[in-house]
Amino acid sequence: MNPLKVGYFVKMYPRLSETFILNEILELERRGVEVTIFSLKKPNEGRFHPQTAEIKAPVYYLDELEPKKGWAVLAENWPTLSPCRAELWKLLETLIPQNDPQLMELFFGTAWAAAIAVKSGLGHLHAHFASLPSTAAYFTSRISGLPFSFTAHAKDIFQDSVNQKMLKEKLKAAGFVITVTEFNRRYLTSTYPSVPAEKIKVLYNGINLDFFNYEPDLQREKNLILSIGRLVPKKGFPDLLEACAILKQKRIPFRCVIIGQGEQASSLEARNRELGLDGLVCFAGPKTQAEVLPHLKRASLLALPCTVDADGNQDALPTVLLEALGTGCPVVSTTVSGIPEIVNDGKNGLLVPPNNPAALAEAIEKTLSSPDWAARLAREGRKKAEERFDLKKSAATLESYYRQSVENSLPGIHAETPAASLAGKDV
């Protein structure tokens, strides 16, 4: 069997969040898939997961191209791009009237990516997120004639700023679309009824169950609440602080550790002081997966009170909940979006309504006060992780989709695309 070669389009690589992308590429490479990464931006976080060093894929940064040298990039790669010139010019004709420097920059970047894809013998293109990365994959697909797909997550489809006209065009043009929850699939099929429903496939993100392993007899620190995530509104950390204040008022013993960084850091720390929670709630900053693992194995429970932001932004399938299930850490979360597809309330965790600190405090208290019951939740959580969120199974399914796409594609034949709308851009 010929090696399967896939180009991955992402917004920024590597990065500390979005571990599902890192894990997916790692597992595909373990299965023999040859991956090439096209990153729209260079990393700016300064910290990376150790597993990043295991990635074999070459990485190309589209923002390394100087916009003024776009034509020079075309000239340099013309021997490769010349056979694609009809689609290349057709795409350019749709972009020039929009007089948008960013779209033109993306055009030259994706022309460069198309040349690399052809020279590298890639058979399929895939993007993570239905926003700008999928637009880059779409442009590259149109120029090169290679089939493309993308994974739709949450912010990229729910947020008010989503360009629905452009997203519909990409949903129609893609060979298939992955989304990470049944909730998302229902949203996409109802919002874009002209897109064939069978094209949108649910594939849950997987975690490495060997890394996030389960030790049934592990002694956990009593009354330790853990929470992990970017400090942004959709994670609901203000509700967690309010819940901790309720626990304090009720004289429930506890200690809470919050791992993460983000735009709300200062306001959360200020609110923590206002509530008199200094010494009870600790902000531990960002950590890698390897650094997070001991916390998951020590905590009495993981609380993640997700909510829906004012602009519609919300989590779809929070990876940290999957990791908690994998390690047997009981979870308390909310009924937002696809979270009920992770947590079966009362069976492998507890769910409460979003924006309800009193209900959150009650669920935390119930879990902390019933260790035997919490242990049963943990066992069921591990079973759920093995059944639904096994990275090996999800990567095998994804590989089969890619192989089918390659087998069905006609090399060198471009799909007919209208001199289309391409109105506006994604962010």
Short mmCIF file of C-alpha atoms in Angstrom, two decimals:
data_model
loop_
_atom_site.label_atom_id
_atom_site.label_comp_id
_atom_site.label_asym_id
_atom_site.label_seq_id
_atom_site.Cartn_x
_atom_site.Cartn_y
_atom_site.Cartn_z
CA MET A 1 0.00 0.00 0.00
CA ASN A 2 1.35 3.42 -0.98
CA PRO A 3 2.04 5.74 1.94
CA LEU A 4 -0.82 8.10 2.63
CA LYS A 5 0.35 11.73 2.49
CA VAL A 6 -1.85 14.42 4.03
CA GLY A 7 -1.36 18.18 4.34
CA TYR A 8 -2.64 19.72 7.59
CA PHE A 9 -3.68 23.39 7.75
CA VAL A 10 -3.75 24.99 11.20
CA LYS A 11 -3.82 28.54 12.48
CA MET A 12 -0.71 28.28 14.65
CA TYR A 13 1.68 25.40 15.24
CA PRO A 14 2.74 24.36 17.79
CA ARG A 15 0.65 25.74 20.61
CA LEU A 16 -0.11 24.83 24.21
CA SER A 17 -3.86 24.59 23.74
CA GLU A 18 -5.62 22.56 21.04
CA THR A 19 -3.78 19.42 22.12
CA PHE A 20 -6.23 17.40 20.03
CA ILE A 21 -4.38 18.52 16.88
CA LEU A 22 -0.99 17.46 18.23
CA ASN A 23 -2.38 14.11 19.42
CA GLU A 24 -4.14 13.45 16.12
CA ILE A 25 -1.04 14.09 14.01
CA LEU A 26 1.12 12.00 16.36
CA GLU A 27 -1.24 9.04 16.14
CA LEU A 28 -1.57 9.32 12.35
CA GLU A 29 2.22 9.30 12.07
CA ARG A 30 2.39 6.23 14.33
CA ARG A 31 0.04 4.59 11.82
CA GLY A 32 2.42 5.41 8.96
CA VAL A 33 0.62 8.45 7.54
CA GLU A 34 3.05 11.07 6.22
CA VAL A 35 1.89 14.51 7.34
CA THR A 36 2.96 17.94 6.13
CA ILE A 37 1.91 20.91 8.29
CA PHE A 38 0.95 24.30 6.87
CA SER A 39 0.68 26.81 9.71
CA LEU A 40 -0.80 30.23 9.05
CA LYS A 41 1.21 31.74 11.89
CA LYS A 42 4.45 31.08 13.71
CA PRO A 43 4.10 30.17 17.42
CA ASN A 44 4.26 32.96 19.98
CA GLU A 45 3.59 31.20 23.30
CA GLY A 46 7.15 30.17 24.17
CA ARG A 47 6.09 26.85 25.75
CA PHE A 48 5.36 23.58 23.94
CA HIS A 49 4.26 20.11 24.92
CA PRO A 50 7.20 17.66 25.05
CA GLN A 51 5.37 15.44 22.54
CA THR A 52 5.92 18.14 19.92
CA ALA A 53 9.47 16.83 19.56
CA GLU A 54 8.06 13.49 18.35
CA ILE A 55 6.34 15.04 15.33
CA LYS A 56 8.10 14.11 12.08
CA ALA A 57 6.08 16.36 9.78
CA PRO A 58 7.82 19.26 8.03
CA VAL A 59 6.23 22.60 8.91
CA TYR A 60 5.71 25.49 6.49
CA TYR A 61 4.69 28.90 7.84
CA LEU A 62 2.57 30.89 5.42
CA ASP A 63 3.21 34.13 7.30
CA GLU A 64 6.90 33.88 6.40
CA LEU A 65 6.06 35.02 2.88
CA GLU A 66 6.48 38.73 2.40
CA PRO A 67 3.24 40.04 0.84
CA LYS A 68 5.10 42.21 -1.65
CA LYS A 69 6.91 39.13 -2.96
CA GLY A 70 3.75 37.20 -3.84
CA TRP A 71 4.32 37.40 -7.58
CA ALA A 72 7.92 36.30 -7.10
CA VAL A 73 6.60 33.22 -5.25
CA LEU A 74 4.37 32.44 -8.22
CA ALA A 75 7.27 32.87 -10.64
CA GLU A 76 9.57 30.69 -8.56
CA ASN A 77 6.99 27.89 -8.42
CA TRP A 78 5.55 28.32 -11.93
CA PRO A 79 7.01 25.06 -13.30
CA THR A 80 4.86 23.27 -10.71
CA LEU A 81 1.86 25.61 -10.79
CA SER A 82 1.61 26.05 -14.55
CA PRO A 83 -0.61 22.98 -15.06
CA CYS A 84 -2.94 24.46 -12.42
CA ARG A 85 -3.09 27.93 -13.98
CA ALA A 86 -6.75 27.79 -15.07
CA GLU A 87 -8.00 27.29 -11.50
CA LEU A 88 -5.35 29.62 -10.12
CA TRP A 89 -6.51 32.50 -12.34
CA LYS A 90 -10.17 31.70 -11.70
CA LEU A 91 -9.56 31.98 -7.96
CA LEU A 92 -7.59 35.19 -8.44
CA GLU A 93 -10.45 36.70 -10.47
CA THR A 94 -12.80 36.20 -7.53
CA LEU A 95 -10.40 37.86 -5.08
CA ILE A 96 -9.14 40.93 -6.95
CA PRO A 97 -12.51 42.78 -6.95
CA GLN A 98 -12.66 42.48 -3.16
CA ASN A 99 -9.50 44.61 -2.84
CA ASP A 100 -8.64 42.90 0.44
CA PRO A 101 -4.88 42.74 1.19
CA GLN A 102 -5.35 39.87 3.64
CA LEU A 103 -7.19 37.73 1.08
CA MET A 104 -4.50 38.45 -1.51
CA GLU A 105 -1.85 37.51 1.05
CA LEU A 106 -3.72 34.27 1.66
CA PHE A 107 -3.93 33.66 -2.09
CA PHE A 108 -0.16 33.86 -2.56
CA GLY A 109 0.41 31.78 0.57
CA THR A 110 -1.91 29.05 -0.62
CA ALA A 111 -0.38 29.13 -4.11
CA TRP A 112 2.94 28.42 -2.39
CA ALA A 113 1.27 25.67 -0.32
CA ALA A 114 -0.24 24.19 -3.50
CA ALA A 115 3.21 24.01 -5.11
CA ILE A 116 4.62 22.29 -2.01
CA ALA A 117 1.65 19.91 -1.89
CA VAL A 118 2.09 18.89 -5.53
CA LYS A 119 5.87 18.53 -5.27
CA SER A 120 5.50 16.51 -2.04
CA GLY A 121 2.96 14.14 -3.59
CA LEU A 122 0.25 14.89 -1.04
CA GLY A 123 -3.00 13.07 -1.65
CA HIS A 124 -5.38 14.98 0.61
CA LEU A 125 -5.62 18.30 2.48
CA HIS A 126 -7.26 18.72 5.88
CA ALA A 127 -7.78 21.78 8.08
CA HIS A 128 -8.59 22.14 11.75
CA PHE A 129 -11.27 24.77 12.35
CA ALA A 130 -13.88 25.97 9.88
CA SER A 131 -12.45 29.50 9.92
CA LEU A 132 -9.31 30.75 8.18
CA PRO A 133 -7.40 27.41 8.15
CA SER A 134 -10.23 25.78 6.19
CA THR A 135 -10.25 28.74 3.78
CA ALA A 136 -6.51 28.18 3.24
CA ALA A 137 -7.11 24.47 2.60
CA TYR A 138 -9.98 25.35 0.25
CA PHE A 139 -7.86 27.78 -1.78
CA THR A 140 -5.00 25.27 -1.92
CA SER A 141 -7.43 22.58 -3.02
CA ARG A 142 -8.84 24.77 -5.79
CA ILE A 143 -5.36 25.58 -7.09
CA SER A 144 -3.87 22.10 -6.82
CA GLY A 145 -6.93 19.98 -7.56
CA LEU A 146 -6.32 17.93 -4.40
CA PRO A 147 -9.38 16.98 -2.34
CA PHE A 148 -9.85 18.70 1.01
CA SER A 149 -11.79 18.37 4.23
CA PHE A 150 -11.89 20.15 7.56
CA THR A 151 -12.83 19.65 11.18
CA ALA A 152 -15.44 22.07 12.57
CA HIS A 153 -15.11 22.61 16.30
CA ALA A 154 -17.07 25.33 18.15
CA LYS A 155 -15.98 28.98 17.98
CA ASP A 156 -15.53 28.55 14.24
CA ILE A 157 -19.21 27.68 13.72
CA PHE A 158 -21.12 29.18 16.67
CA GLN A 159 -19.63 32.64 17.08
CA ASP A 160 -21.71 35.57 15.78
CA SER A 161 -18.81 36.75 13.59
CA VAL A 162 -18.79 33.56 11.49
CA ASN A 163 -19.20 34.36 7.78
CA GLN A 164 -22.05 31.95 7.06
CA LYS A 165 -21.96 32.50 3.30
CA MET A 166 -18.31 31.56 3.13
CA LEU A 167 -18.76 28.63 5.51
CA LYS A 168 -21.60 27.25 3.38
CA GLU A 169 -19.40 27.48 0.30
CA LYS A 170 -16.63 25.52 2.05
CA LEU A 171 -19.06 22.93 3.42
CA LYS A 172 -20.28 22.31 -0.13
CA ALA A 173 -16.80 22.24 -1.68
CA ALA A 174 -15.20 19.89 0.88
CA GLY A 175 -15.11 16.18 0.19
CA PHE A 176 -16.30 15.62 3.74
CA VAL A 177 -16.50 17.54 7.00
CA ILE A 178 -15.65 16.24 10.44
CA THR A 179 -17.26 17.68 13.51
CA VAL A 180 -16.62 16.66 17.08
CA THR A 181 -20.09 16.23 18.57
CA GLU A 182 -23.57 15.18 17.56
CA PHE A 183 -24.70 18.59 18.87
CA ASN A 184 -22.47 20.27 16.28
CA ARG A 185 -23.69 18.01 13.50
CA ARG A 186 -27.32 18.87 14.24
CA TYR A 187 -26.43 22.57 14.29
CA LEU A 188 -24.60 22.42 10.94
CA THR A 189 -27.25 20.37 9.16
CA SER A 190 -30.05 22.64 10.38
CA THR A 191 -28.18 25.89 9.69
CA TYR A 192 -26.95 24.82 6.25
CA PRO A 193 -29.75 22.59 4.91
CA SER A 194 -28.46 22.80 1.32
CA VAL A 195 -25.30 20.90 2.34
CA PRO A 196 -25.78 17.13 2.02
CA ALA A 197 -26.19 15.87 5.59
CA GLU A 198 -24.24 12.68 4.90
CA LYS A 199 -21.16 14.77 4.16
CA ILE A 200 -20.94 15.92 7.81
CA LYS A 201 -19.48 13.18 9.98
CA VAL A 202 -19.18 13.04 13.77
CA LEU A 203 -15.78 11.91 14.98
CA TYR A 204 -15.01 12.51 18.65
CA ASN A 205 -11.55 13.76 19.53
CA GLY A 206 -9.49 11.01 21.09
CA ILE A 207 -6.94 11.01 23.90
CA ASN A 208 -3.93 8.77 24.42
CA LEU A 209 -5.33 6.31 26.98
CA ASP A 210 -1.86 4.88 27.63
CA PHE A 211 -0.65 8.32 28.71
CA PHE A 212 -3.84 9.28 30.57
CA ASN A 213 -3.97 5.90 32.28
CA TYR A 214 -6.22 4.71 35.09
CA GLU A 215 -4.99 3.50 38.48
CA PRO A 216 -8.06 2.29 40.41
CA ASP A 217 -6.29 2.10 43.79
CA LEU A 218 -4.71 5.54 43.53
CA GLN A 219 -4.98 7.59 46.73
CA ARG A 220 -6.26 11.05 45.81
CA GLU A 221 -5.85 14.19 47.88
CA LYS A 222 -8.99 14.69 49.91
CA ASN A 223 -11.15 17.73 49.01
CA LEU A 224 -8.90 18.93 46.18
CA ILE A 225 -10.85 20.60 43.36
CA LEU A 226 -8.99 20.94 40.06
CA SER A 227 -9.95 23.03 37.04
CA ILE A 228 -8.05 23.39 33.77
CA GLY A 229 -8.56 25.62 30.75
CA ARG A 230 -7.82 28.91 29.11
CA LEU A 231 -8.96 31.76 31.34
CA VAL A 232 -11.61 32.98 28.92
CA PRO A 233 -15.34 33.65 29.44
CA LYS A 234 -16.66 30.43 27.88
CA LYS A 235 -14.87 28.31 30.52
CA GLY A 236 -17.03 29.78 33.30
CA PHE A 237 -14.26 30.30 35.88
CA PRO A 238 -16.15 33.19 37.56
CA ASP A 239 -18.89 30.67 38.40
CA LEU A 240 -16.30 28.34 39.90
CA LEU A 241 -15.04 31.13 42.17
CA GLU A 242 -18.61 31.90 43.26
CA ALA A 243 -19.18 28.19 43.95
CA CYS A 244 -15.99 28.08 46.02
CA ALA A 245 -17.28 31.06 48.03
CA ILE A 246 -20.50 29.12 48.73
CA LEU A 247 -18.47 26.11 49.89
CA LYS A 248 -16.50 28.40 52.19
CA GLN A 249 -19.69 29.88 53.66
CA LYS A 250 -20.97 26.36 54.31
CA ARG A 251 -17.65 25.50 55.99
CA ILE A 252 -17.02 22.69 53.50
CA PRO A 253 -13.28 21.94 53.58
CA PHE A 254 -11.65 22.24 50.15
CA ARG A 255 -8.69 23.50 48.15
CA CYS A 256 -8.99 24.53 44.49
CA VAL A 257 -6.23 24.68 41.86
CA ILE A 258 -6.93 26.42 38.53
CA ILE A 259 -4.49 25.68 35.69
CA GLY A 260 -4.38 27.95 32.65
CA GLN A 261 -3.77 31.41 31.33
CA GLY A 262 -5.83 33.90 29.39
CA GLU A 263 -7.49 37.27 29.10
CA GLN A 264 -9.47 36.90 32.35
CA ALA A 265 -6.44 36.21 34.57
CA SER A 266 -6.37 39.62 36.26
CA SER A 267 -10.13 39.89 36.79
CA LEU A 268 -10.35 36.36 38.16
CA GLU A 269 -7.54 36.95 40.63
CA ALA A 270 -9.20 40.22 41.71
CA ARG A 271 -12.53 38.47 42.23
CA ASN A 272 -10.78 35.72 44.16
CA ARG A 273 -9.46 38.33 46.60
CA GLU A 274 -12.87 40.02 46.85
CA LEU A 275 -14.44 36.71 47.81
CA GLY A 276 -11.81 36.10 50.45
CA LEU A 277 -10.58 32.94 48.76
CA ASP A 278 -6.85 33.61 49.04
CA GLY A 279 -5.25 30.48 50.38
CA LEU A 280 -8.17 28.34 49.21
CA VAL A 281 -8.03 28.97 45.45
CA CYS A 282 -4.66 28.90 43.67
CA PHE A 283 -3.94 30.01 40.08
CA ALA A 284 -1.17 27.73 38.85
CA GLY A 285 -0.62 29.20 35.36
CA PRO A 286 -0.32 27.28 32.07
CA LYS A 287 1.06 23.73 32.05
CA THR A 288 1.93 21.08 29.49
CA GLN A 289 0.09 17.76 29.27
CA ALA A 290 2.95 16.07 31.13
CA GLU A 291 2.67 18.63 33.92
CA VAL A 292 -1.13 18.37 34.05
CA LEU A 293 -1.18 14.58 34.44
CA PRO A 294 -0.02 14.49 38.13
CA HIS A 295 -2.69 17.05 39.00
CA LEU A 296 -5.40 14.89 37.39
CA LYS A 297 -4.18 11.89 39.39
CA ARG A 298 -4.10 13.81 42.67
CA ALA A 299 -7.39 15.73 42.53
CA SER A 300 -10.65 14.63 44.15
CA LEU A 301 -12.55 15.96 41.16
CA LEU A 302 -12.26 18.15 38.08
CA ALA A 303 -14.73 21.04 37.77
CA LEU A 304 -15.30 22.75 34.42
CA PRO A 305 -18.35 25.08 34.53
CA CYS A 306 -18.52 25.88 30.80
CA THR A 307 -20.94 28.53 29.61
CA VAL A 308 -21.99 30.29 26.39
CA ASP A 309 -20.23 33.60 25.82
CA ALA A 310 -22.15 36.74 24.85
CA ASP A 311 -21.00 36.37 21.23
CA GLY A 312 -22.14 32.75 20.98
CA ASN A 313 -18.70 31.27 21.57
CA GLN A 314 -18.80 28.01 23.51
CA ASP A 315 -16.86 24.81 23.98
CA ALA A 316 -17.85 21.75 21.98
CA LEU A 317 -15.90 18.85 23.45
CA PRO A 318 -13.49 20.08 26.15
CA THR A 319 -10.41 17.88 25.94
CA VAL A 320 -9.67 18.21 29.65
CA LEU A 321 -12.93 16.40 30.46
CA LEU A 322 -11.81 13.49 28.27
CA GLU A 323 -8.43 13.45 30.03
CA ALA A 324 -10.14 13.43 33.43
CA LEU A 325 -12.32 10.49 32.41
CA GLY A 326 -9.24 8.68 31.14
CA THR A 327 -7.39 9.03 34.44
CA GLY A 328 -10.41 8.22 36.61
CA CYS A 329 -10.81 11.75 37.99
CA PRO A 330 -14.52 12.42 38.71
CA VAL A 331 -15.91 15.37 36.77
CA VAL A 332 -18.47 18.09 37.43
CA SER A 333 -19.45 20.19 34.41
CA THR A 334 -22.42 21.82 32.69
CA THR A 335 -24.99 20.91 30.07
CA VAL A 336 -23.49 23.25 27.45
CA SER A 337 -23.12 22.08 23.85
CA GLY A 338 -21.65 18.58 23.47
CA ILE A 339 -20.65 18.08 27.10
CA PRO A 340 -23.62 15.72 27.78
CA GLU A 341 -22.06 13.49 25.08
CA ILE A 342 -19.04 13.16 27.40
CA VAL A 343 -20.71 13.10 30.80
CA ASN A 344 -23.75 10.97 31.52
CA ASP A 345 -25.20 12.81 34.49
CA GLY A 346 -25.10 10.66 37.62
CA LYS A 347 -23.34 7.77 35.85
CA ASN A 348 -19.82 8.95 35.04
CA GLY A 349 -19.97 12.50 36.42
CA LEU A 350 -22.34 15.29 37.34
CA LEU A 351 -23.88 17.98 35.12
CA VAL A 352 -25.45 21.23 36.26
CA PRO A 353 -27.01 24.11 34.33
CA PRO A 354 -24.51 26.76 33.16
CA ASN A 355 -24.24 30.07 35.04
CA ASN A 356 -25.49 28.47 38.26
CA PRO A 357 -22.81 28.64 41.01
CA ALA A 358 -25.23 27.31 43.64
CA ALA A 359 -25.90 24.13 41.63
CA LEU A 360 -22.20 23.82 40.89
CA ALA A 361 -21.31 24.11 44.59
CA GLU A 362 -23.93 21.49 45.45
CA ALA A 363 -22.55 19.03 42.88
CA ILE A 364 -18.99 19.59 44.08
CA GLU A 365 -20.03 19.10 47.70
CA LYS A 366 -21.88 15.89 46.83
CA THR A 367 -18.84 14.46 45.04
CA LEU A 368 -16.37 15.48 47.77
CA SER A 369 -18.55 14.05 50.53
CA SER A 370 -19.09 10.65 48.89
CA PRO A 371 -15.69 9.09 48.02
CA ASP A 372 -17.12 5.64 47.29
CA TRP A 373 -19.74 7.09 44.94
CA ALA A 374 -17.08 9.29 43.32
CA ALA A 375 -14.95 6.19 42.74
CA ARG A 376 -17.88 4.56 40.92
CA LEU A 377 -18.22 7.65 38.73
CA ALA A 378 -14.50 7.39 37.98
CA ARG A 379 -14.72 3.75 36.91
CA GLU A 380 -17.63 4.49 34.61
CA GLY A 381 -15.75 7.51 33.27
CA ARG A 382 -12.79 5.36 32.27
CA LYS A 383 -15.13 2.91 30.52
CA LYS A 384 -16.68 5.80 28.58
CA ALA A 385 -13.25 7.08 27.58
CA GLU A 386 -12.26 3.65 26.29
CA GLU A 387 -15.48 3.23 24.35
CA ARG A 388 -15.76 6.69 22.78
CA PHE A 389 -12.57 8.74 23.13
CA ASP A 390 -9.74 6.33 22.28
CA LEU A 391 -7.22 8.20 20.10
CA LYS A 392 -6.18 4.98 18.33
CA LYS A 393 -9.75 4.30 17.21
CA SER A 394 -10.47 7.88 16.10
CA ALA A 395 -7.19 8.11 14.16
CA ALA A 396 -7.93 4.82 12.40
CA THR A 397 -11.35 6.13 11.36
CA LEU A 398 -9.85 9.41 10.15
CA GLU A 399 -7.20 7.58 8.15
CA SER A 400 -9.92 5.53 6.46
CA TYR A 401 -11.71 8.76 5.43
CA TYR A 402 -8.47 10.15 3.98
CA ARG A 403 -7.71 6.94 2.07
CA GLN A 404 -11.21 6.85 0.64
CA SER A 405 -10.85 10.48 -0.45
CA VAL A 406 -7.55 9.75 -2.21
CA GLU A 407 -8.98 6.68 -3.92
CA ASN A 408 -11.98 8.65 -5.15
CA SER A 409 -10.02 11.65 -6.38
CA LEU A 410 -8.94 12.15 -9.96
CA PRO A 411 -5.40 13.56 -10.00
CA GLY A 412 -5.04 16.67 -12.08
CA ILE A 413 -8.77 17.14 -12.54
CA HIS A 414 -10.12 20.18 -10.76
CA ALA A 415 -13.63 20.18 -9.40
CA GLU A 416 -15.76 22.73 -11.18
CA THR A 417 -16.29 25.63 -8.85
CA PRO A 418 -18.30 28.67 -9.77
CA ALA A 419 -16.64 32.05 -10.06
CA ALA A 420 -17.96 32.15 -6.64
CA SER A 421 -18.92 34.43 -3.90
CA LEU A 422 -15.86 34.13 -1.67
CA ALA A 423 -17.40 37.11 -0.01
CA GLY A 424 -15.64 38.33 3.07
CA LYS A 425 -13.12 36.42 5.08
CA ASP A 426 -12.91 34.34 8.19
CA VAL A 427 -10.89 35.13 11.25
#
